[in-house]
XYZ file of C-alpha atoms in Angstrom:
734
model
C -0.176 0.241 -0.022
C 2.617 2.666 0.676
C 4.766 1.479 -2.457
C 3.086 3.334 -5.001
C 2.975 6.559 -3.716
C 6.482 6.722 -3.110
C 7.262 4.724 -6.808
C 5.542 6.672 -8.654
C 6.774 10.336 -8.449
C 10.246 8.659 -8.631
C 9.060 7.052 -11.968
C 7.669 10.190 -13.097
C 10.528 12.288 -12.240
C 13.056 9.494 -14.034
C 10.917 9.945 -17.193
C 10.767 13.633 -16.595
C 14.443 13.930 -16.262
C 14.893 11.428 -19.699
C 12.548 13.698 -21.535
C 14.192 16.689 -21.009
C 17.536 14.828 -21.732
C 16.200 13.709 -25.102
C 14.657 17.567 -25.513
C 18.216 18.803 -25.014
C 20.085 16.826 -26.968
C 17.642 17.486 -29.928
C 18.336 21.242 -29.858
C 22.106 20.841 -29.365
C 21.805 18.702 -32.484
C 20.338 21.121 -34.333
C 21.790 23.989 -33.379
C 25.001 21.853 -34.651
C 24.125 21.444 -38.104
C 22.461 24.941 -38.530
C 26.292 26.166 -37.576
C 28.242 23.832 -39.717
C 25.639 24.689 -42.496
C 26.155 28.389 -42.190
C 29.621 27.830 -41.823
C 30.120 25.860 -45.168
C 27.797 27.905 -47.350
C 30.001 30.720 -45.997
C 33.108 29.010 -47.402
C 31.391 28.177 -50.266
C 30.627 31.727 -51.149
C 34.416 32.617 -50.799
C 35.663 29.658 -52.918
C 33.058 30.855 -55.374
C 34.067 34.748 -55.912
C 36.942 34.141 -57.916
C 35.366 32.834 -60.565
C 33.565 34.386 -63.474
C 30.576 33.084 -62.140
C 31.097 34.054 -59.069
C 31.216 37.655 -60.303
C 28.250 38.069 -62.166
C 26.365 36.054 -58.966
C 27.659 38.721 -56.992
C 26.814 41.817 -59.196
C 23.191 40.172 -59.427
C 22.846 39.846 -55.820
C 24.136 43.234 -55.057
C 21.632 44.349 -57.357
C 18.810 42.439 -55.962
C 19.881 44.233 -52.448
C 20.257 47.542 -53.477
C 17.070 48.873 -51.564
C 18.816 48.075 -48.086
C 19.795 51.426 -46.044
C 22.926 50.571 -46.038
C 23.280 50.211 -49.733
C 25.721 47.851 -51.034
C 28.048 47.971 -47.515
C 25.003 46.106 -46.056
C 24.675 43.692 -49.272
C 28.554 42.859 -48.832
C 28.363 43.007 -45.025
C 25.153 40.034 -45.058
C 26.907 37.783 -46.987
C 30.506 37.964 -46.047
C 30.242 39.041 -42.360
C 26.969 38.259 -41.361
C 27.204 34.333 -41.535
C 30.050 34.612 -38.741
C 27.839 36.735 -36.449
C 24.706 34.703 -37.242
C 27.141 31.501 -36.138
C 28.049 33.158 -32.904
C 24.647 33.510 -32.046
C 23.735 30.358 -32.588
C 26.561 29.126 -30.090
C 25.594 31.287 -27.367
C 22.301 29.137 -27.466
C 24.128 26.071 -27.546
C 26.200 26.966 -24.580
C 23.328 28.330 -23.112
C 21.253 24.500 -23.756
C 24.435 22.727 -22.780
C 24.904 24.285 -19.516
C 27.358 22.345 -17.106
C 25.886 18.966 -17.177
C 27.968 18.197 -20.349
C 30.492 16.116 -18.207
C 27.168 13.955 -16.994
C 25.871 13.148 -20.411
C 29.832 12.168 -21.734
C 30.633 8.588 -21.065
C 33.957 6.576 -22.190
C 33.480 4.600 -25.523
C 32.989 1.260 -25.893
C 34.898 1.109 -28.915
C 38.139 3.034 -28.884
C 38.775 4.527 -32.463
C 41.052 7.363 -34.056
C 39.761 11.016 -33.719
C 40.738 13.886 -35.969
C 41.294 16.141 -33.526
C 43.384 13.896 -31.347
C 45.944 12.028 -34.178
C 49.095 13.942 -34.943
C 49.219 13.813 -38.378
C 52.461 16.180 -38.941
C 55.518 16.403 -36.119
C 58.023 17.988 -38.162
C 57.541 20.758 -39.946
C 57.027 24.597 -39.667
C 53.986 23.819 -38.187
C 54.406 21.644 -35.270
C 52.582 19.031 -34.240
C 49.448 19.358 -36.532
C 46.151 16.564 -35.832
C 44.183 15.482 -39.007
C 41.713 18.143 -38.092
C 44.165 20.607 -38.520
C 45.617 19.338 -41.450
C 41.776 19.537 -43.314
C 42.200 23.089 -42.587
C 45.420 24.005 -43.744
C 44.594 21.736 -47.008
C 41.508 24.019 -47.278
C 43.197 27.351 -47.011
C 46.079 26.079 -49.644
C 43.236 24.662 -52.082
C 41.445 28.459 -51.522
C 44.930 30.259 -52.483
C 46.081 28.318 -55.419
C 42.674 28.029 -56.639
C 42.113 31.551 -56.205
C 45.265 32.510 -57.913
C 44.737 30.775 -60.995
C 41.006 31.929 -61.182
C 42.709 35.643 -61.136
C 45.605 35.039 -63.192
C 43.163 34.019 -65.944
C 40.607 36.701 -65.348
C 43.710 38.860 -65.624
C 45.324 37.791 -68.714
C 41.740 38.094 -70.363
C 41.108 41.509 -69.380
C 44.736 42.481 -70.550
C 44.246 41.022 -73.949
C 40.630 42.470 -74.215
C 42.578 46.191 -74.789
C 44.526 47.444 -77.408
C 47.772 48.254 -75.166
C 51.777 48.356 -75.572
C 53.650 45.390 -74.039
C 54.636 47.576 -71.299
C 50.860 49.192 -70.579
C 50.242 45.539 -70.585
C 52.453 44.518 -68.080
C 52.048 47.048 -66.014
C 48.134 46.499 -65.939
C 48.505 43.000 -65.186
C 50.447 43.767 -62.032
C 47.458 46.183 -61.042
C 45.099 43.551 -61.757
C 46.875 40.824 -60.313
C 47.838 43.485 -56.589
C 43.931 43.914 -56.435
C 42.948 40.100 -56.402
C 45.697 39.318 -53.781
C 44.570 42.221 -51.495
C 41.041 40.796 -51.834
C 42.277 37.555 -51.249
C 44.456 38.603 -48.242
C 40.762 40.423 -47.180
C 39.195 36.952 -47.051
C 42.083 35.638 -44.658
C 41.604 38.614 -42.723
C 38.298 37.477 -42.068
C 39.441 34.680 -40.210
C 42.657 36.336 -38.776
C 40.877 38.102 -35.859
C 38.667 34.903 -34.685
C 41.113 32.772 -32.962
C 42.630 35.643 -30.520
C 39.575 36.483 -29.371
C 39.935 34.621 -25.908
C 36.438 34.362 -24.362
C 35.096 34.078 -28.299
C 31.461 31.777 -28.171
C 33.382 30.369 -31.408
C 35.783 29.044 -29.162
C 34.371 27.274 -26.564
C 31.397 26.098 -29.086
C 34.008 23.920 -30.953
C 35.662 23.332 -27.461
C 38.837 25.004 -28.169
C 41.030 26.949 -25.917
C 42.757 30.299 -26.371
C 46.059 28.694 -26.034
C 45.835 26.632 -28.303
C 43.700 28.591 -31.014
C 46.608 31.222 -30.934
C 48.881 29.267 -33.351
C 45.989 29.184 -36.344
C 46.417 33.333 -35.694
C 50.187 32.763 -36.337
C 49.264 30.489 -39.720
C 46.941 33.085 -40.781
C 48.916 35.883 -39.790
C 51.633 34.552 -41.933
C 49.583 33.820 -44.706
C 47.675 37.302 -44.479
C 50.963 39.387 -44.495
C 52.011 37.427 -47.463
C 48.876 38.622 -49.362
C 48.794 42.219 -48.410
C 52.911 42.526 -49.051
C 52.117 40.978 -52.253
C 49.524 43.419 -53.317
C 51.642 46.118 -51.675
C 54.840 45.196 -54.014
C 52.929 44.695 -57.093
C 51.350 48.260 -57.349
C 54.617 49.422 -56.399
C 56.485 48.181 -59.271
C 53.611 49.521 -61.387
C 54.003 52.489 -60.059
C 57.540 52.653 -60.727
C 57.218 51.141 -64.381
C 54.947 54.145 -64.534
C 57.455 56.818 -62.959
C 55.142 57.966 -60.575
C 55.735 56.038 -57.442
C 56.216 58.688 -54.825
C 53.398 60.723 -55.773
C 51.099 57.578 -55.767
C 52.375 56.186 -52.173
C 51.577 59.490 -50.857
C 47.985 59.895 -52.140
C 45.233 60.322 -50.551
C 42.000 59.993 -53.012
C 38.326 61.236 -51.276
C 36.090 58.783 -54.266
C 38.320 55.272 -54.497
C 41.561 53.791 -52.208
C 43.008 55.826 -50.508
C 46.527 55.008 -50.833
C 48.659 56.820 -47.991
C 46.588 54.994 -45.145
C 47.335 51.241 -47.184
C 50.708 51.679 -47.101
C 50.847 52.901 -43.521
C 48.724 49.920 -42.791
C 51.148 47.719 -44.361
C 54.095 49.088 -42.582
C 52.325 48.438 -39.285
C 51.258 45.119 -40.685
C 55.078 44.134 -41.555
C 56.055 45.520 -38.088
C 54.044 43.248 -36.525
C 54.973 39.976 -38.432
C 58.385 40.643 -38.041
C 58.892 40.919 -34.744
C 56.496 38.004 -34.549
C 58.755 35.979 -35.780
C 60.147 33.272 -33.470
C 64.246 34.181 -33.125
C 62.934 37.833 -32.831
C 60.124 37.030 -30.093
C 62.830 35.026 -27.992
C 65.821 37.738 -28.505
C 63.158 40.336 -27.026
C 59.392 39.564 -25.560
C 58.553 43.124 -25.078
C 59.874 44.019 -28.470
C 57.109 41.941 -30.081
C 54.334 42.543 -27.123
C 54.541 46.470 -27.348
C 54.733 45.957 -31.535
C 51.494 43.698 -31.658
C 49.701 46.939 -30.515
C 49.999 48.319 -33.761
C 46.963 45.996 -34.704
C 45.158 49.037 -33.968
C 47.170 51.192 -36.568
C 46.505 48.032 -39.139
C 43.078 47.825 -38.971
C 41.965 51.199 -38.717
C 44.318 52.023 -41.721
C 42.942 49.405 -43.763
C 39.348 50.717 -42.929
C 40.713 54.240 -44.220
C 42.509 52.431 -47.168
C 39.494 50.687 -48.631
C 36.202 52.420 -47.316
C 33.854 50.893 -45.559
C 31.514 48.551 -48.174
C 35.213 46.484 -49.076
C 36.417 46.996 -45.118
C 32.800 45.269 -44.323
C 33.826 42.176 -45.981
C 36.047 41.247 -43.270
C 34.195 43.111 -40.186
C 32.570 40.256 -38.651
C 35.785 38.597 -37.002
C 37.514 41.912 -36.251
C 34.087 42.923 -34.276
C 33.934 39.706 -32.535
C 37.600 40.447 -31.270
C 36.446 44.270 -30.347
C 33.944 42.483 -28.242
C 36.065 40.278 -26.618
C 38.916 42.983 -25.696
C 36.592 45.379 -24.389
C 34.945 42.738 -22.038
C 38.709 41.876 -21.235
C 39.657 45.754 -20.280
C 36.476 46.310 -17.825
C 37.567 42.387 -16.144
C 41.136 43.898 -15.706
C 40.593 47.280 -14.178
C 39.725 45.346 -10.760
C 42.591 44.599 -8.608
C 42.715 41.099 -7.132
C 43.737 39.895 -3.765
C 47.095 37.676 -3.227
C 45.988 35.587 -0.718
C 49.609 33.651 -0.416
C 52.757 34.530 -2.174
C 55.233 31.771 -1.659
C 59.018 31.143 -3.578
C 60.172 27.928 -3.979
C 63.836 27.072 -4.057
C 64.103 25.704 -8.150
C 63.045 29.900 -8.262
C 59.612 29.416 -8.967
C 56.632 31.210 -7.338
C 53.157 30.151 -6.235
C 50.593 32.734 -6.184
C 46.972 32.264 -4.438
C 44.194 34.662 -6.081
C 41.125 35.589 -4.302
C 37.981 34.508 -6.758
C 34.478 35.132 -6.434
C 32.712 31.749 -6.028
C 30.557 32.194 -8.550
C 33.492 32.388 -11.824
C 33.939 29.061 -12.981
C 37.222 27.984 -14.351
C 38.347 23.743 -15.140
C 41.710 22.001 -13.985
C 42.949 23.061 -17.785
C 42.501 27.130 -17.604
C 44.875 29.490 -17.507
C 45.089 33.042 -16.752
C 46.919 36.414 -17.805
C 48.300 38.295 -15.201
C 49.120 42.162 -14.634
C 51.832 43.246 -12.183
C 51.844 46.849 -11.628
C 54.556 47.766 -9.363
C 56.741 46.117 -12.531
C 55.048 47.018 -15.919
C 51.213 48.259 -16.472
C 51.084 47.092 -20.173
C 52.564 43.482 -19.641
C 50.231 40.865 -18.979
C 51.572 37.058 -19.076
C 49.679 33.876 -19.017
C 50.246 31.006 -16.318
C 48.293 27.938 -16.257
C 46.132 27.350 -12.991
C 47.822 24.814 -11.038
C 44.822 24.338 -8.506
C 41.255 22.703 -9.026
C 38.288 24.111 -8.907
C 37.381 21.670 -6.169
C 39.840 22.837 -3.965
C 38.098 25.842 -3.046
C 35.367 27.905 -4.189
C 36.995 31.208 -3.598
C 40.910 31.294 -4.733
C 42.615 29.533 -7.395
C 46.616 29.263 -7.280
C 49.437 29.525 -9.913
C 52.794 28.417 -10.529
C 55.171 30.931 -12.102
C 58.787 29.685 -13.005
C 61.779 32.875 -12.988
C 62.834 32.883 -16.935
C 63.122 36.263 -17.981
C 63.464 39.842 -16.572
C 59.797 40.020 -15.457
C 59.316 36.831 -13.386
C 63.044 37.855 -11.879
C 61.672 41.008 -10.909
C 58.479 39.493 -9.507
C 60.362 36.900 -7.311
C 62.269 39.850 -6.222
C 59.593 41.907 -5.201
C 58.199 38.663 -2.966
C 61.816 38.189 -1.175
C 62.002 41.917 -0.272
C 58.231 41.721 1.239
C 59.447 38.591 3.607
C 62.159 40.409 4.619
C 60.276 43.963 5.464
C 59.962 44.424 8.604
C 57.016 42.979 10.404
C 54.751 45.014 11.341
C 56.692 48.077 9.435
C 57.664 51.722 11.484
C 54.986 54.413 10.650
C 57.490 56.378 8.374
C 58.823 52.724 6.303
C 57.182 52.372 3.223
C 56.058 48.560 3.143
C 56.149 46.982 -0.213
C 53.202 45.534 -1.910
C 52.355 43.666 -5.322
C 49.023 44.906 -7.080
C 47.562 42.325 -9.614
C 44.956 42.512 -12.473
C 43.862 39.142 -13.836
C 42.342 38.462 -17.150
C 40.684 34.922 -17.259
C 40.393 32.407 -16.787
C 40.354 30.719 -20.559
C 40.615 27.001 -21.222
C 38.878 24.395 -22.537
C 34.856 24.255 -22.322
C 34.819 21.044 -21.141
C 37.474 18.798 -19.164
C 38.511 16.472 -21.798
C 41.064 15.231 -19.034
C 37.670 13.949 -17.156
C 36.729 11.516 -20.709
C 39.447 9.134 -20.214
C 39.911 5.869 -18.259
C 43.533 6.416 -18.873
C 45.959 8.927 -18.674
C 49.716 9.604 -20.004
C 50.395 13.256 -18.862
C 54.183 13.928 -19.806
C 55.464 17.211 -18.227
C 58.549 19.585 -18.823
C 60.030 21.380 -16.044
C 57.234 23.774 -15.054
C 54.722 22.131 -17.192
C 53.624 20.075 -14.523
C 51.726 22.726 -12.872
C 48.622 22.034 -15.170
C 49.080 18.696 -14.299
C 48.796 19.319 -10.354
C 45.327 20.854 -11.499
C 44.349 18.125 -12.944
C 45.138 15.431 -10.381
C 44.068 17.138 -7.771
C 40.636 17.588 -9.677
C 40.482 13.816 -10.211
C 40.973 13.064 -6.375
C 38.660 15.014 -5.165
C 36.266 13.376 -7.588
C 37.214 10.133 -6.740
C 36.748 11.207 -2.994
C 33.372 13.170 -3.387
C 32.027 10.531 -6.046
C 31.876 13.169 -8.464
C 31.679 11.982 -12.439
C 35.282 11.438 -12.976
C 36.205 8.998 -15.592
C 40.185 8.381 -15.237
C 41.397 5.480 -12.875
C 44.821 4.802 -14.742
C 46.833 7.804 -14.161
C 50.238 8.158 -15.684
C 52.910 11.003 -14.646
C 55.926 11.346 -16.820
C 58.299 14.492 -15.674
C 61.218 15.815 -16.997
C 63.432 18.287 -14.859
C 66.499 19.352 -15.421
C 67.508 19.387 -11.591
C 66.195 17.781 -8.975
C 65.507 21.080 -7.066
C 62.362 21.260 -8.595
C 61.291 18.424 -6.629
C 59.057 20.614 -4.593
C 56.609 21.661 -6.869
C 54.703 18.264 -6.623
C 54.969 19.048 -2.974
C 53.031 21.812 -3.273
C 49.343 19.282 -2.970
C 48.872 17.042 -0.515
C 47.542 13.789 -1.779
C 46.325 12.054 1.071
C 44.618 15.476 2.262
C 42.527 15.669 -0.429
C 41.824 12.086 -0.853
C 42.661 10.123 1.912
C 43.357 5.846 0.956
C 43.689 7.367 -2.847
C 45.867 4.308 -3.690
C 42.917 1.906 -3.617
C 40.875 3.639 -5.908
C 43.544 4.890 -8.295
C 46.994 3.760 -9.969
C 48.759 7.014 -9.622
C 52.402 6.208 -11.287
C 54.854 9.325 -11.204
C 58.114 8.792 -13.132
C 60.567 11.645 -12.858
C 63.465 12.093 -14.995
C 66.543 14.661 -14.168
C 68.796 14.968 -17.247
C 71.625 17.180 -15.564
C 72.252 15.406 -12.799
C 73.967 12.005 -12.962
C 73.108 11.194 -8.877
C 70.678 12.138 -6.209
C 72.343 14.775 -4.075
C 74.460 14.280 -0.906
C 72.193 16.370 1.366
C 68.554 15.840 -0.023
C 66.937 17.561 2.989
C 68.669 20.494 1.903
C 67.663 21.193 -1.340
C 63.749 20.035 -0.454
C 63.037 21.691 2.982
C 63.545 25.222 2.243
C 60.627 27.920 1.100
C 60.176 31.523 1.387
C 57.067 32.557 2.520
C 55.322 35.798 2.511
C 52.180 37.213 2.220
C 51.705 40.072 -0.361
C 49.823 43.321 1.313
C 47.300 44.514 -0.730
C 45.377 47.915 -0.753
C 41.688 47.914 -2.156
C 42.211 44.921 -3.249
C 39.092 41.817 -3.823
C 38.079 39.183 -5.678
C 38.704 38.697 -9.531
C 36.257 40.071 -11.718
C 32.943 37.433 -13.523
C 33.182 39.800 -16.364
C 34.741 37.428 -18.651
C 33.760 35.922 -22.035
C 34.156 32.253 -20.168
C 31.986 33.207 -17.704
C 28.060 33.510 -17.640
C 26.854 32.259 -20.695
C 23.894 33.982 -20.508
C 25.031 37.513 -19.683
C 28.316 36.719 -22.253
C 25.569 35.878 -24.886
C 23.286 39.157 -23.585
C 26.704 41.123 -24.162
C 27.457 40.000 -27.937
C 23.813 39.663 -28.944
C 22.926 43.308 -27.540
C 26.269 44.881 -28.987
C 25.674 43.181 -32.400
C 22.278 44.542 -32.651
C 23.456 47.853 -31.771
C 26.271 47.703 -34.008
C 23.110 47.233 -37.127
C 21.142 50.078 -35.533
C 24.071 52.559 -35.375
C 24.631 51.953 -39.189
C 21.016 51.800 -40.146
C 21.118 55.761 -38.125
C 24.102 56.642 -39.405
C 23.549 55.971 -43.120
C 19.780 56.601 -42.997
C 19.945 60.298 -41.668
C 23.847 61.433 -42.519
C 25.302 59.488 -45.074
C 22.308 59.080 -47.922
C 20.870 62.681 -47.040
C 24.040 64.879 -47.410
C 25.298 62.248 -50.162
C 28.414 61.971 -48.379
C 30.513 59.889 -50.821
C 34.579 59.763 -49.821
C 35.623 55.981 -49.062
C 38.232 56.892 -46.397
C 35.365 58.664 -44.277
C 32.821 56.349 -44.579
C 35.636 53.590 -43.208
C 36.458 55.967 -40.704
C 32.612 56.242 -40.133
C 31.986 52.725 -40.054
C 34.848 51.791 -37.654
C 32.962 54.218 -35.370
C 30.277 52.702 -35.217
C 31.742 49.035 -34.586
C 33.222 51.113 -31.423
C 30.489 52.815 -30.177
C 28.091 49.605 -30.082
C 30.385 47.686 -27.914
C 30.716 50.709 -25.422
C 27.081 51.677 -25.493
C 25.103 48.588 -25.767
C 27.752 46.591 -24.898
C 28.662 48.749 -21.716
C 24.800 48.879 -20.554
C 25.289 44.950 -20.399
C 28.456 44.893 -19.106
C 27.171 47.316 -16.104
C 24.400 44.996 -15.411
C 26.192 41.949 -15.521
C 28.795 43.799 -12.975
C 25.818 44.771 -10.668
C 24.303 41.326 -10.868
C 27.484 40.105 -9.608
C 28.216 42.592 -6.867
C 24.688 41.004 -5.637
C 25.571 37.607 -5.866
C 28.661 38.501 -4.199
C 27.109 40.150 -1.369
C 25.126 37.067 -0.514
C 27.701 34.644 -0.638
C 28.981 33.319 2.499
C 32.363 32.742 2.872
C 33.591 28.828 3.348
C 34.739 28.474 6.689
C 38.403 27.457 4.800
C 38.464 30.064 2.808
C 41.924 31.682 2.923
C 41.726 34.894 3.994
C 44.601 38.388 3.077
C 47.051 38.648 5.550
C 47.163 34.487 6.625
C 49.212 32.250 5.688
C 49.073 27.885 6.091
C 51.775 26.906 7.599
C 52.800 23.127 6.243
C 55.469 20.728 7.354
C 58.681 20.944 5.258
C 58.435 19.935 1.997
C 60.846 17.183 2.014
C 58.631 15.124 4.436
C 55.463 16.043 2.536
C 57.504 14.553 -0.564
C 58.336 11.595 1.303
C 54.603 11.362 2.921
C 53.210 11.869 -0.701
C 54.997 10.799 -3.366
C 57.299 7.624 -2.365
C 55.642 4.740 -2.984
C 54.164 5.809 -6.287
C 57.229 7.461 -7.410
C 60.107 6.319 -9.386
C 63.643 9.021 -10.305
C 65.998 8.135 -12.792
C 68.769 10.362 -13.206
C 71.003 11.096 -15.678
C 68.348 9.968 -18.422
C 65.671 11.326 -20.303
C 62.068 9.267 -21.033
C 62.299 6.476 -23.448
C 59.264 7.305 -25.002
C 59.427 4.083 -27.016
C 59.814 1.819 -23.805
C 57.285 3.882 -22.100
C 54.349 3.661 -24.718
C 55.056 0.035 -25.330
C 54.642 -0.877 -22.059
C 51.392 1.013 -21.491
C 50.265 -0.774 -24.266
C 50.987 -4.418 -23.068
C 49.410 -3.440 -19.643
C 46.204 -1.357 -20.482
C 45.196 -3.010 -23.182
C 42.397 -2.193 -26.236
C 41.215 1.038 -24.524
C 41.106 5.140 -25.422
C 44.104 6.782 -23.702
C 44.600 10.251 -22.895
C 47.847 11.707 -23.655
C 48.189 15.222 -22.492
C 51.698 17.323 -23.154
C 52.902 20.356 -20.937
C 56.539 21.026 -21.781
C 58.588 22.704 -25.047
C 58.290 21.974 -28.845
C 60.685 19.177 -28.706
C 58.915 17.628 -25.840
C 55.892 17.820 -28.144
C 57.248 16.323 -31.156
C 59.252 13.089 -29.418
C 55.742 11.993 -27.937
C 53.617 12.746 -31.020
C 55.765 10.934 -33.186
C 55.822 7.850 -31.131
C 51.991 8.086 -31.096
C 51.786 8.886 -34.476
C 53.949 5.393 -34.983
C 51.763 3.440 -32.276
C 47.985 4.549 -33.866
C 49.348 3.891 -37.231
C 51.318 0.138 -36.380
C 49.013 -0.926 -33.560
C 47.790 -4.218 -32.767
C 44.202 -5.471 -32.226
C 44.634 -5.269 -28.366
C 46.690 -2.061 -27.883
C 45.527 1.189 -26.927
C 44.833 4.172 -29.190
C 46.503 7.136 -27.833
C 44.976 10.431 -28.304
C 47.318 13.294 -28.439
C 46.205 16.505 -26.568
C 48.650 19.575 -26.415
C 48.392 21.835 -23.005
C 50.847 24.793 -24.462
C 52.724 27.358 -21.558
C 53.744 29.465 -24.096
C 51.785 31.840 -25.843
């Protein structure tokens, strides 16, 4: 009699949950199909434009849509920039529908198989390690460039042959025609150029590519775009030189038509950014690369003045999404952040614990950009998060290795604070560190939790994100949260044994008591520049300098980040985009059309002005409301009992004992040798059997290439009972 009232609601609840799950999955599938359909159509249009048929179709399209308020600008904006903005809107809806339930719905595949994103195809070469999916993208751009060049050369030759010109005049005309075509090809590439560097972009979140990985696409596209723009400029320069009016043309600034001088300035700014971003120059002087790259403002604005509004609108979609992200980062970075704890380790590494609001989410593979105002107001440096979201609701940790001037000065400032008088005399100026943070950024989903078998390969400070992964897994195992990993192998290559304390920043037993009963964890350490263990090992590992950095008017990190609340970030993108269109319509309807404004460069300037104004006015309104909502939520949050507060320090046992307590039974250390990945992966293949094995690498390019090469070899030559290895790179060299 008593069972039915209990069981019926449970049954109805289960049916309701299943229906909701089915509905969510269906909506996500429909949105995904729409996104890829629009993207494929957009790419098809770009491929079609170099053909004669494409030109005729474009003329008919412009004629059919000439009645829109923006004229030809609106027509080109709709067909070339509109699709990427529509895709952004659909991505927002997809992220909102997905919510935070993604992990619970994903399960380990019963049938392991090769995946395009995790199978390394190219290992050695100018592109570094390239997956099969990335290789397809590279081929797509290569095919477009070859196809467009062929089509444009044929068109230009046909056009020249129709004119009655001397051979010299034919050569000049051909150079100018090809110069214009190369410029349009560069403009199409520029439509993609800024998409990968929008750190909190909804597009990157939709396809689950973190910013630190997407930057390589920006580098590739940057090289291609600058090659095309440079050839564009050179062909015109040669043509003008053959005509004998080179200087006159370079300094010209026409009202109707292309303004040459702004284009020269834009190209010069682009060349400076290009040259200083080359690896040798960047390694020689990172600050030169960083400061020169701020010329992107001159580069974009000069381009708008050069070509005018309707041509610039062809690449405006990607630039607009970048401006949206840049403004949001500006708003987030205005806040100073509490440094709860600052600790220096003997290996030259600094650990910072930063305050954050409880509602700011991140995962164990996230990273942040850090600014220390006492060191530089302009420099922002990326660092991997070394803590798990489950370590604490109100803080996150980062590890910083001293590798250059900026990090060296940071460590020196912390040492100065620790040596300062406690408390200082009234007349004494007490040193302080003022920090600002952008982020966190990273993968939309914690893919490290999707494999039952994990291999984590680190080089030096590359162990930092793996500490976060390990802590995250241990917390989830202990708290019985969704978590697949059960077999974990950590391979860590270090130069010297004084880097061992990095492992001791986490107490495994305190996170998950008796974890060795629930998790098969092995740690293999390779010390490459020491042939034997130090005689006085305790002296190496038990020295830790700890200090608290005093902060004035500090607080937690701001939640105004593109990877934060999906609803607010979605409203920000949508409102800014709608505002942009509204401002353009108002501008053309009440100013440009009534007053017959026809100056190309001026209309390009007004177009950029509308872009910026829409972000500041319409997007700024949403950001202001978002900030008020965040303050209201923060005011209602109650501090956890275990929350660290500024001015307190947790005292641990010395790192030598902590290292012995945590890791001795599961750790093997080899001195004077490097990891033999052929042997390591061979042993794994025999012991773990037929399964998917996630391999995550965080280290220098040589380490990545060695691991990727072995994975490719194993997957191509694997036997039926051996595992399939999946390559993931977590770069810390942005």
